[in-house]
Short mmCIF file of C-alpha atoms in Angstrom, two decimals:
data_model
loop_
_atom_site.label_atom_id
_atom_site.label_comp_id
_atom_site.label_asym_id
_atom_site.label_seq_id
_atom_site.Cartn_x
_atom_site.Cartn_y
_atom_site.Cartn_z
CA MET A 1 -31.94 -22.11 59.85
CA MET A 2 -34.06 -19.12 59.82
CA ILE A 3 -31.02 -16.12 60.02
CA VAL A 4 -29.06 -18.50 56.98
CA ASP A 5 -32.23 -18.05 54.99
CA GLN A 6 -32.52 -14.61 55.73
CA GLU A 7 -28.86 -14.39 54.62
CA ARG A 8 -29.86 -15.91 51.78
CA GLN A 9 -32.79 -13.82 50.60
CA SER A 10 -31.42 -11.05 51.35
CA ALA A 11 -28.43 -12.01 49.21
CA ASP A 12 -31.15 -12.74 46.64
CA ALA A 13 -32.97 -9.63 46.71
CA LEU A 14 -29.77 -7.41 46.70
CA ARG A 15 -28.59 -9.35 43.54
CA ALA A 16 -32.32 -9.02 41.65
CA TYR A 17 -32.57 -5.39 43.15
CA ALA A 18 -29.21 -4.52 41.39
CA GLU A 19 -30.23 -5.96 38.28
CA THR A 20 -33.79 -4.34 38.17
CA LEU A 21 -31.58 -0.74 38.90
CA GLY A 22 -29.28 -1.78 35.91
CA ARG A 23 -26.13 -0.73 38.72
CA TRP A 24 -25.85 -1.22 41.72
CA PRO A 25 -27.74 0.55 44.48
CA LYS A 26 -26.57 2.98 46.90
CA VAL A 27 -26.60 1.84 50.84
CA SER A 28 -29.78 4.34 51.25
CA GLU A 29 -31.31 2.73 48.14
CA TRP A 30 -30.80 -0.83 49.57
CA ASN A 31 -31.91 -0.02 53.00
CA GLN A 32 -35.18 1.64 52.10
CA TYR A 33 -36.11 -1.22 50.14
CA ALA A 34 -34.65 -3.97 52.94
CA LYS A 35 -36.91 -2.08 55.11
CA GLU A 36 -40.06 -2.34 52.71
CA HIS A 37 -39.61 -5.69 52.14
CA ASN A 38 -38.28 -7.06 55.34
CA LEU A 39 -34.73 -8.07 54.31
CA LEU A 40 -31.16 -7.21 55.65
CA LEU A 41 -30.46 -4.11 56.17
CA TYR A 42 -26.97 -3.31 54.76
CA PRO A 43 -24.94 -2.91 58.21
CA GLN A 44 -26.62 -6.75 58.81
CA ILE A 45 -26.09 -8.12 55.86
CA SER A 46 -22.24 -6.53 55.89
CA ARG A 47 -22.12 -8.37 59.07
CA LYS A 48 -23.72 -11.43 58.52
CA LEU A 49 -21.53 -11.79 54.57
CA LYS A 50 -18.45 -10.13 56.37
CA LYS A 51 -18.32 -7.94 53.05
CA ASN A 52 -18.25 -4.01 53.31
CA TRP A 53 -20.36 -2.64 50.58
CA LYS A 54 -17.97 -1.97 47.79
CA ALA A 55 -17.01 -6.27 48.82
CA LEU A 56 -20.36 -7.33 48.55
CA LYS A 57 -20.46 -4.67 45.04
CA ALA A 58 -17.49 -6.81 43.70
CA SER A 59 -18.90 -10.17 44.84
CA PHE A 60 -22.05 -9.52 42.81
CA GLY A 61 -19.97 -8.76 39.99
CA TYR A 62 -20.89 -4.57 40.28
CA ASP A 63 -17.47 -3.68 40.28
CA ASP A 64 -16.62 -3.40 36.59
CA THR A 65 -16.15 0.88 36.41
CA LEU A 66 -16.27 0.29 32.10
CA HIS A 67 -19.86 -1.26 32.95
CA TYR A 68 -20.42 1.67 35.21
CA ILE A 69 -19.12 4.25 32.36
CA GLU A 70 -21.07 2.43 29.64
CA LYS A 71 -24.32 2.57 31.65
CA SER A 72 -23.89 6.49 32.24
CA GLU A 73 -22.88 6.93 28.79
CA GLN A 74 -26.17 5.30 27.62
CA ALA A 75 -28.32 7.19 29.98
CA LEU A 76 -26.63 10.49 28.88
CA PHE A 77 -27.87 9.69 25.21
CA ALA A 78 -31.02 9.11 26.82
CA LEU A 79 -31.73 11.59 28.59
CA ALA A 80 -30.39 13.87 25.42
CA GLU A 81 -33.38 11.92 23.55
CA GLU A 82 -36.33 12.52 25.94
CA LEU A 83 -35.44 16.65 26.47
CA GLY A 84 -35.20 16.53 22.69
CA TYR A 85 -32.00 18.49 22.85
CA TRP A 86 -28.36 17.97 24.08
CA PRO A 87 -28.40 19.14 28.37
CA ASN A 88 -26.06 20.91 29.53
CA VAL A 89 -23.03 19.86 32.27
CA ALA A 90 -25.39 20.78 34.89
CA GLU A 91 -28.43 19.16 34.01
CA TRP A 92 -26.47 15.90 33.18
CA ASP A 93 -24.82 16.13 36.69
CA GLU A 94 -28.18 16.55 38.29
CA TYR A 95 -29.68 13.93 36.95
CA ALA A 96 -26.51 11.58 36.82
CA LYS A 97 -26.70 12.30 41.14
CA LYS A 98 -30.20 11.50 41.13
CA HIS A 99 -30.43 8.56 39.03
CA GLY A 100 -26.88 7.07 40.26
CA TYR A 101 -24.75 8.14 37.00
CA CYS A 102 -21.47 9.00 37.15
CA PRO A 103 -21.26 12.75 36.73
CA TYR A 104 -19.53 14.24 33.60
CA ARG A 105 -16.16 14.93 35.69
CA ILE A 106 -16.18 11.62 36.05
CA LEU A 107 -16.97 10.51 32.42
CA HIS A 108 -14.55 12.86 31.34
CA VAL A 109 -11.24 11.43 33.46
CA LYS A 110 -12.43 8.01 32.56
CA THR A 111 -12.94 8.49 28.84
CA ARG A 112 -11.19 11.29 28.29
CA LYS A 113 -13.95 12.33 26.21
CA GLY A 114 -15.14 16.32 25.69
CA TRP A 115 -18.64 17.59 26.02
CA LYS A 116 -18.50 18.22 22.55
CA VAL A 117 -17.34 14.66 22.08
CA TYR A 118 -20.48 13.30 23.45
CA ARG A 119 -22.89 15.64 21.59
CA LYS A 120 -21.27 14.87 18.52
CA GLU A 121 -21.61 11.22 18.95
CA PHE A 122 -25.14 11.85 19.97
CA ASN A 123 -26.05 13.59 16.75
CA GLN A 124 -24.44 10.75 14.65
CA LEU A 125 -26.84 8.33 15.77
#
């Protein structure tokens, strides 16, 4: 009975943590969070729920690439606003990696927008 409760508690906490982040956490982020809150680590939750990280992500509704792209674009514009200037690609990629957003290369492939197009969109906001 306690094991089932720990599974449910961990699954609920994983969902809440993803909602707090606004994105699906990296395994390392989840494991750190789980350790701090006495929850199941990824290998345990994966085994108990019989799903790998990608399948867990999908089951919690975080497999939507468009949502991920949208969040990344919003973060890009927010970063430019915060900096007070349009960042270069290297600055964005570093920020994106640190905060779990799409690097420019992926944004470009998924949206077909060039860096100048993003800058123009930002200037029109």
